[in-house]
XYZ file of C-alpha atoms in Angstrom:
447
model
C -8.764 -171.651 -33.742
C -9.007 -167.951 -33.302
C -8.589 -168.059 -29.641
C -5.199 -170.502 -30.490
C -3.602 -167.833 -32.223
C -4.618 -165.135 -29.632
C -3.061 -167.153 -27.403
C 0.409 -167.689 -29.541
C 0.178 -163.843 -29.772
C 0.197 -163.525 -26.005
C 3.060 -165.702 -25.880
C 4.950 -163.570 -28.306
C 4.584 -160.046 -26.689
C 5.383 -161.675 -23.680
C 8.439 -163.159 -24.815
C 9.613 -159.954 -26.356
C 8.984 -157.928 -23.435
C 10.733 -159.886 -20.929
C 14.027 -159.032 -21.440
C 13.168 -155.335 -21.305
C 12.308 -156.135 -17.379
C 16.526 -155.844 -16.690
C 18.155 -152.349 -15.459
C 21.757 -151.187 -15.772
C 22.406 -149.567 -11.795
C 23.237 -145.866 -12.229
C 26.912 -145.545 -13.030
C 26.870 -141.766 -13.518
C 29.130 -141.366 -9.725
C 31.636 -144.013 -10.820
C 32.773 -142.478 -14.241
C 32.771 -139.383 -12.908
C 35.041 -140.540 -10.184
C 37.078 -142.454 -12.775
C 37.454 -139.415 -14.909
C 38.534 -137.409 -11.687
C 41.063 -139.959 -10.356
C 41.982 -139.521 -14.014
C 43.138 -136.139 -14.221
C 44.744 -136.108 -10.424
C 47.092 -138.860 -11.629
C 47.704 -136.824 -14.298
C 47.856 -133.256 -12.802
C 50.411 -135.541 -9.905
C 52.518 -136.446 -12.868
C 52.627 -132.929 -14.567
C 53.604 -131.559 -10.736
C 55.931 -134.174 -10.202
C 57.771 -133.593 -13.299
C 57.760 -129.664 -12.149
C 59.307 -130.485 -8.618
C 61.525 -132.350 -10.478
C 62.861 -129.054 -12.718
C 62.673 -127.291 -9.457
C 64.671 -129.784 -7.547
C 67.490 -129.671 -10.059
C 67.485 -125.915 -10.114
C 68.130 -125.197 -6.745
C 70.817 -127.778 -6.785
C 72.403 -125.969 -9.289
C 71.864 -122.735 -7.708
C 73.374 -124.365 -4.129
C 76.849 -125.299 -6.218
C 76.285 -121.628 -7.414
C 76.207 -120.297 -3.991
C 78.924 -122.319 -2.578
C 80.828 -121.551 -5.260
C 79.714 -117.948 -4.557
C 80.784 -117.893 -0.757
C 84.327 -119.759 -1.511
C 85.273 -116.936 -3.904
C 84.257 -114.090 -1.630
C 85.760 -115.936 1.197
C 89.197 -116.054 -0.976
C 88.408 -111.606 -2.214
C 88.074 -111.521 1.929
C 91.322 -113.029 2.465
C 92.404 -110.692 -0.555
C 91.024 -107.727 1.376
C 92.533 -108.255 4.709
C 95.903 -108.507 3.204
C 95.093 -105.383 1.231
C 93.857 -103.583 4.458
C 97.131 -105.080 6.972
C 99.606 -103.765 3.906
C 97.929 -100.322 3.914
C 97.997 -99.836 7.544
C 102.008 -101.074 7.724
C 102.342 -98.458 4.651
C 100.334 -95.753 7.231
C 102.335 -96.577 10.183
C 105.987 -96.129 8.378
C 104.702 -93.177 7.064
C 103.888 -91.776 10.565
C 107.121 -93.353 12.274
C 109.045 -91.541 8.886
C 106.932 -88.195 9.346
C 107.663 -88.357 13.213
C 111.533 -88.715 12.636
C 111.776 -86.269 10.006
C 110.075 -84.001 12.577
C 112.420 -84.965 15.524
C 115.431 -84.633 13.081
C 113.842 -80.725 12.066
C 113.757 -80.074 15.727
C 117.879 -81.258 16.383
C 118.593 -79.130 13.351
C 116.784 -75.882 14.845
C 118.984 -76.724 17.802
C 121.636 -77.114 15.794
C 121.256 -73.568 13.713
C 120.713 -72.272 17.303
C 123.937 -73.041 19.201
C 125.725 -71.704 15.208
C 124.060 -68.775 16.094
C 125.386 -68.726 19.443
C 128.896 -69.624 18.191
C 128.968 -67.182 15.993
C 127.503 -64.273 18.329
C 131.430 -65.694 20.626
C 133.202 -65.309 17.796
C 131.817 -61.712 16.953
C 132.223 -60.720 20.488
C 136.097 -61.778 20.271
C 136.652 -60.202 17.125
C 135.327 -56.426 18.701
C 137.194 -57.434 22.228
C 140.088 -57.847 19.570
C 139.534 -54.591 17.700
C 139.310 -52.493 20.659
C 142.868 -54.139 21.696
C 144.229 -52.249 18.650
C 144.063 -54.450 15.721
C 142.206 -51.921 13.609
C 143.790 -53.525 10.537
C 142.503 -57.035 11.056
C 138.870 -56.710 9.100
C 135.858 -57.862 11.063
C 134.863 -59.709 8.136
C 137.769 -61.457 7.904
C 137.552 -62.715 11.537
C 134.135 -63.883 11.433
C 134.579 -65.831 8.113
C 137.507 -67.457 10.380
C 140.131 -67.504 7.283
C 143.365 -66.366 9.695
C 145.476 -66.413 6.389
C 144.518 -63.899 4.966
C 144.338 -61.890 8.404
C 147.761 -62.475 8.492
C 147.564 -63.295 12.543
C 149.842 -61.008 13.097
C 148.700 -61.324 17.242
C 149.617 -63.706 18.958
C 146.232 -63.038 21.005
C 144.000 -62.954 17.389
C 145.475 -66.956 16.789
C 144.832 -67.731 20.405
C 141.003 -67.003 20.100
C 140.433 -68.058 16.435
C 142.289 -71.295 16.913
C 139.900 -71.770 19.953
C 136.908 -71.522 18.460
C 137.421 -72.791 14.761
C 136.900 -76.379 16.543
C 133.319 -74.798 17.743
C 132.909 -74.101 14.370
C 134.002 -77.066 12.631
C 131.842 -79.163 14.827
C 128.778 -76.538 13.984
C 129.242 -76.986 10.172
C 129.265 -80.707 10.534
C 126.449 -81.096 12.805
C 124.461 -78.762 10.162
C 125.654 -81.211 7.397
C 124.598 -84.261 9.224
C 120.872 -82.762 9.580
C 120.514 -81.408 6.559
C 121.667 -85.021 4.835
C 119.152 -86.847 7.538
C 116.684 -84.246 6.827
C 116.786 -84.926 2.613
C 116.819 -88.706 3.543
C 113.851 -88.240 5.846
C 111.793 -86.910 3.237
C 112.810 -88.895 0.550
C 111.490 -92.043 3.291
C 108.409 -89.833 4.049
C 107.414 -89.471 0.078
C 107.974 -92.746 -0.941
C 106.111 -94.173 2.077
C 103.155 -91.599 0.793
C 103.357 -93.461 -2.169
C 103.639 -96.581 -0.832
C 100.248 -95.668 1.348
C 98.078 -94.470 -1.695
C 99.382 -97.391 -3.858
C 97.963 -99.895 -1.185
C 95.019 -97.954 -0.722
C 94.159 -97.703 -4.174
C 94.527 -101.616 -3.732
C 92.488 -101.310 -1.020
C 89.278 -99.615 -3.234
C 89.655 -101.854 -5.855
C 89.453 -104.965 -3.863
C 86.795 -103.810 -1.741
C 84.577 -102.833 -4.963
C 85.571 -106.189 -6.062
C 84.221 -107.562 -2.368
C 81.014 -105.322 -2.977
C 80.035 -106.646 -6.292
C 80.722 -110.642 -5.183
C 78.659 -109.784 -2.076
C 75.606 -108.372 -4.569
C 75.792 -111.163 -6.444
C 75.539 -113.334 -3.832
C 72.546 -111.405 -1.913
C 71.236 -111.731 -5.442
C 71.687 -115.148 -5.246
C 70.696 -116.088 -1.940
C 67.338 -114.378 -2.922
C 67.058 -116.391 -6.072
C 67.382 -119.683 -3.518
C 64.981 -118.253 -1.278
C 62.335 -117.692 -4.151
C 63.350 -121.189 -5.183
C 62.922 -122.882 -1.984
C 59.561 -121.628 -1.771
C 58.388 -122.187 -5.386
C 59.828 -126.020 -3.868
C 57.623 -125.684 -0.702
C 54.852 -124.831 -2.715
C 54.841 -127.214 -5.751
C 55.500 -130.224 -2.621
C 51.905 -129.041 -1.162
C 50.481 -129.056 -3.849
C 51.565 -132.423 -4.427
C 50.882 -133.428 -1.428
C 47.352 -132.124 -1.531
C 46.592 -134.115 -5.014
C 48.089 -136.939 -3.451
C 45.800 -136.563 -0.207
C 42.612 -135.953 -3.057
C 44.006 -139.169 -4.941
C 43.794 -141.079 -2.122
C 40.172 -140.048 -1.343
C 38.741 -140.420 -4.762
C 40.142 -144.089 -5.088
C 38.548 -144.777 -1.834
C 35.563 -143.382 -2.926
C 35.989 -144.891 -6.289
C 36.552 -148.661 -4.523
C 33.306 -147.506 -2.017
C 30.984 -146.593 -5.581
C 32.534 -149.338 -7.121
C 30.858 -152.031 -4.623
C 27.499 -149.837 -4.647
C 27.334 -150.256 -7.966
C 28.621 -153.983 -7.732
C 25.768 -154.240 -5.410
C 22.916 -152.628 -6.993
C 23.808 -154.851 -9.957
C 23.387 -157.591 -8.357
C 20.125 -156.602 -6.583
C 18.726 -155.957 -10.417
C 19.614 -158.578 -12.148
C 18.243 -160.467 -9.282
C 15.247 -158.663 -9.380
C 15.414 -159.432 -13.010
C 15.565 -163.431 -12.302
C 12.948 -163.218 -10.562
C 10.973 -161.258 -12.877
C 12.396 -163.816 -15.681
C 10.753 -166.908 -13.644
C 7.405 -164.861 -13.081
C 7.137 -164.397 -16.442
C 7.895 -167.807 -17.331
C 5.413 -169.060 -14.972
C 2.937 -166.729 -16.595
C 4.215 -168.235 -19.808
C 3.514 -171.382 -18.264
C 0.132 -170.620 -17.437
C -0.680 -168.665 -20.690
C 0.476 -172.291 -22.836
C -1.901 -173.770 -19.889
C -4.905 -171.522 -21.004
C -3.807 -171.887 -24.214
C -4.267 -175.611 -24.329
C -7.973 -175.530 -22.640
C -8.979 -172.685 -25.377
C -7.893 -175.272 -27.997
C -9.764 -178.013 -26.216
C -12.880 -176.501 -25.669
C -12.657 -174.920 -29.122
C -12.203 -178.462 -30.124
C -14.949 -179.991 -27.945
C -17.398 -177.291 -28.962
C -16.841 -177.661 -32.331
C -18.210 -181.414 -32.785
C -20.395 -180.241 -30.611
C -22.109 -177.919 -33.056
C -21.542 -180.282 -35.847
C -23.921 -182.793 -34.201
C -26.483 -180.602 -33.053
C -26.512 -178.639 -36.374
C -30.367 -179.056 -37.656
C -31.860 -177.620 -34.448
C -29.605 -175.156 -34.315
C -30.659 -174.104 -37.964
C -34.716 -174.177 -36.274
C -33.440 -171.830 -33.809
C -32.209 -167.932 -35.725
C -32.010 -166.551 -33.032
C -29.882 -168.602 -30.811
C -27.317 -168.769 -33.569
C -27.367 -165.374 -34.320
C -26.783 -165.143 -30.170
C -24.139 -167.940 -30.229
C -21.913 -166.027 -33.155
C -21.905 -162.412 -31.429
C -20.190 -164.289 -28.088
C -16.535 -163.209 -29.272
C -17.328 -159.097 -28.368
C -13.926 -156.662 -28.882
C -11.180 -156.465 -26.514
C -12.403 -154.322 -23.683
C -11.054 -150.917 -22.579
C -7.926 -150.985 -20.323
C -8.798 -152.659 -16.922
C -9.248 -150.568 -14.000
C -6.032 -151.795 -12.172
C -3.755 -150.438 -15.387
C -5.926 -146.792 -15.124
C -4.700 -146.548 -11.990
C -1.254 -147.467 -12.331
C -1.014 -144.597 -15.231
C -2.134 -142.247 -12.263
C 0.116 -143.037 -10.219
C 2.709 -142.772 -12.810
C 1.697 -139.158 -13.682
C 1.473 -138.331 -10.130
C 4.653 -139.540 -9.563
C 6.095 -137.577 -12.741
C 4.571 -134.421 -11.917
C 5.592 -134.185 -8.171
C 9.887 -133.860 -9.856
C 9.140 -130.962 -10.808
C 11.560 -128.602 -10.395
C 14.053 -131.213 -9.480
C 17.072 -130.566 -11.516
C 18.562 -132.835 -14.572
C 21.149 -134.752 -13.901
C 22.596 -136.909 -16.799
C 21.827 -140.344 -15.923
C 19.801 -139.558 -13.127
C 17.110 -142.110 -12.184
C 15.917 -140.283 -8.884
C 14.821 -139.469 -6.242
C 16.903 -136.394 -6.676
C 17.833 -135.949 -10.478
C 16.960 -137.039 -13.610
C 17.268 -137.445 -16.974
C 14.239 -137.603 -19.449
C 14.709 -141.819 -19.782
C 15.289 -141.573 -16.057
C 12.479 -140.058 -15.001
C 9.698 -142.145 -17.235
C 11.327 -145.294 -15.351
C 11.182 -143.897 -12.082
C 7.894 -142.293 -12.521
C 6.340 -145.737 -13.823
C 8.370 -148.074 -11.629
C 6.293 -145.922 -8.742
C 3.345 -147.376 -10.043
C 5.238 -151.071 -9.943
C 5.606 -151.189 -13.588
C 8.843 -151.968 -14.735
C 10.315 -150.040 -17.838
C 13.003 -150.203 -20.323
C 15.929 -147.632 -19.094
C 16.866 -145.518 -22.269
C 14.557 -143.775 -24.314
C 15.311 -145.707 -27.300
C 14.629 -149.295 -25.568
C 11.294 -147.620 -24.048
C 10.209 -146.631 -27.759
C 11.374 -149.986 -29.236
C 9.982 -152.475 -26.360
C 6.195 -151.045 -25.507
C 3.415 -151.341 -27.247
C 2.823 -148.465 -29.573
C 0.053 -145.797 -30.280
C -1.110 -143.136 -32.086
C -1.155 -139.609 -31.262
C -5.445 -139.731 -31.089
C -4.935 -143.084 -28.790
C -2.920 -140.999 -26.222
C -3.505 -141.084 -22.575
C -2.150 -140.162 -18.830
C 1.089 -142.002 -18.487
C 2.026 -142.374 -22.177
C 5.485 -141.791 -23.656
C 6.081 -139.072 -26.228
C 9.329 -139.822 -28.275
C 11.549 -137.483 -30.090
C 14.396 -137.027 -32.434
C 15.482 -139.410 -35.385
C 17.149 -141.985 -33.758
C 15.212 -141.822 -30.452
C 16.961 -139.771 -28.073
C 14.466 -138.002 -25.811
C 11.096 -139.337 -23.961
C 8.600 -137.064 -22.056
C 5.319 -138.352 -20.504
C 1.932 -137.284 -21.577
C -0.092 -136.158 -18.721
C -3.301 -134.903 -20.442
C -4.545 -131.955 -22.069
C -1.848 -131.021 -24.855
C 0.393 -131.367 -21.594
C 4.186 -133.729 -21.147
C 5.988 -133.418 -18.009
C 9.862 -134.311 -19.211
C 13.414 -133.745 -18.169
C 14.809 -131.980 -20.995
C 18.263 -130.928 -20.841
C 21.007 -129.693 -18.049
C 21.088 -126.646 -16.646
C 16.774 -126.778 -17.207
C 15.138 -128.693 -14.091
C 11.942 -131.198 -14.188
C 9.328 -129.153 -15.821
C 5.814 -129.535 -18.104
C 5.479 -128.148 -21.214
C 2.417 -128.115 -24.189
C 3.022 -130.980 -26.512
C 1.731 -129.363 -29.269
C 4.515 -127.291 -29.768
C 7.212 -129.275 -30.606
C 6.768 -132.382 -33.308
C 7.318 -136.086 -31.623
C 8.324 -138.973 -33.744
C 6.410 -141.720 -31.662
C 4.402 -142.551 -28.826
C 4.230 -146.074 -26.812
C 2.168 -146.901 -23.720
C 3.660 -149.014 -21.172
């Protein structure tokens, strides 16, 4: 009966352990893609939203600017009026100044040939005097009054009636020039004024000009600044866009890997699931015979009973035949060496979290990889390792057992002899062995 239950015990670990034979493919890539594709949509949406704001800015800024360019057009037209009146204004003035200056020239002529006329008249008045007409005043004559003279010659109001034609046409020739003169200037100053009217005009329009031209070389740099920040934000779009496109290729590419390895474990797992039903099978099998030849031997001894009693010492030889379980087999020795070997040549590899190898690892990570060297299949997280293998005490420990820490389970090193682990402990710290004694483990499990 003893072997019956041994057997049901059998069944039972096996049973339990199993399951534990099934692996979960390494999806550290694919998050890590997903959270990447993650944040470029959402960096694209941000910069989209940007271009956007930009977009309708230099929209605005374009009305602004044609706006801008129609009204300094219009202060243009402004300004060439402005200039055309000024230089009309200018050119009267000159044509004014120019006839003023001819009409100052006929009246010097003018004051000349008086001269003259009155030199005649003073020659007749001596030619007159020397004739005998002391009593006729040379004043008199050459003021040309012949009343009060008296012209008492006949010869004195032959000459002054000859020449008082000269000199009527002399006084209104210098009355004419002197009236044309006043008019000329009165032309030539309000034509001045006229002139620096319009050209005051002129200054204010063209400052006006000036400032509408700043602000529109302001403004064309504004749109120039704008266009660029445009340029800018649209390659930088256009770059995420280019990264978005890799990473969901990449994405779809890790997504079939991981598709893939799936399937390859849980096949892998079937297959392990009908092995171990087989050995099931063949452990019910055994199970059975035990029972039968515990059976058959049993009315065995029950018939031969009163020799047997003759006999001490074959009885006392026939009930020391169950001996304790022996020490591990061989075969399972050397599949902890391997393991350790295995665990001890990552060192110096650096962690990666949820790294199984060959390249990075994490502490779960590398116990599986290390043991599944040695073609012993594992739980994958530290807590399933701690909760599926068999467990043992800190003075049962040997090559190739786990060390657990942390309350729950969240770490697993591997003992590799003489107060040594070999473990991957934490990022930014690569593969490495450290002494076991000094840190405090919660549990230890051999697989």
């Amino acid at each position: 009966m003893s072997r019956l239950r041994l057997a049901f015990v059998v069944l039972l670990v096996l049973s339990v352990l199993a399951p534990a034979a099934y692996a979960e493919p390494d999806t550290t890539q694919l998050r890590q893609l997903e959270s990447e594709l993650e944040t470029l949509r959402s960096d694209a949406r941000a910069q989209q939203a940007a271009l956007a704001e930009t977009d309708e800015r230099a929209a605005q800024l374009a009305q602004e600017r044609t706006a801008a360019e129609e009204r300094l057009e219009e202060i243009g037209v402004m300004l060439s009026e402005v200039v055309e009146r000024y230089n009309e204004a200018q050119e009267t003035l000159t044509t004014i100044q120019a006839d003023r200056q001819a009409t100052a020239e006929e009246l010097t002529e003018v004051q000349a040939e008086a001269e003259m006329l009155g030199d005649s008249v003073a020659d007749h008045a001596r030619r007159l005097y020397r004739m005998g007409g002391r009593s006729i005043e040379f004043a008199t004559v050459l003021s040309g009054d012949a009343a009060d003279a008296g012209f008492r010659s006949t010869t004195l109001r032959w000459v002054l009636d000859g020449e008082r034609a000269n000199l009527e046409m002399l006084e209104a020739n210098q009355e004419r020039m002197q009236a044309l003169e006043l008019r000329l200037l009165e032309q030539e100053a309000a034509a001045e004024d006229a002139a620096a009217q319009v050209e005051e005009e002129r200054v204010e329009v063209e400052a006006t000009y000036d400032t509408y031209e700043g602000e529109l070389t302001d403004l064309e740099a504004t749109i120039a600044r704008v266009e660029q920040e445009q340029a800018e934000e649209r390659s930088e779009l256009s770059a995420q866009q280019t990264r978005i496109t890799e990473v969901q290729s990449e994405l779809s590419a890790e997504r079939d890997r991981v598709a893939a390895e799936r399937a390859r474990l849980e096949a892998e797992a079937e297959a392990e699931r009908r092995r171990e039903a087989e050995r099931q099978r063949a452990a019910q099998r055994q199970a059975a015979a035990s029972a039968s030849t515990a059976s058959s031997s049993s009315s065995s001894s029950s018939s031969s009973r009163p020799s047997s009693s003759s006999s001490p010492s074959n009885s006392s030889s026939g009930s020391s035949s169950p001996s304790p379980a022996p020490a591990p087999a061989p075969s399972a020795r050397r599949s902890a060496s391997v393991a350790v070997e295995t665990a001890l040549a990552q060192v110096g590899k650096p962690y990666v979290w949820g790294g199984t190898g060959p390249n990075g690892f994490d502490c779960s990570g590398l116990t599986s990889y290390a043991w599944a060297a040695a073609g012993v299949t594992i739980p994958r997280t530290s807590g399933a390792q701690f909760s599926g293998l068999r467990r043992v005490s800190r003075s049962e420990l040997q090559p190739g057992d786990l060390v657990f820490y942390n309350s729950p389970i969240s770490h697993v090193a591997m003992y590799v002899g003489g107060d040594t682990i070999v473990e991957a402990s934490r990022r930014g710290v690569p593969v490495r062995t450290a002494t076991l004694s000094n840190r405090n483990p919660v549990g230890y499990a051999r697989p």
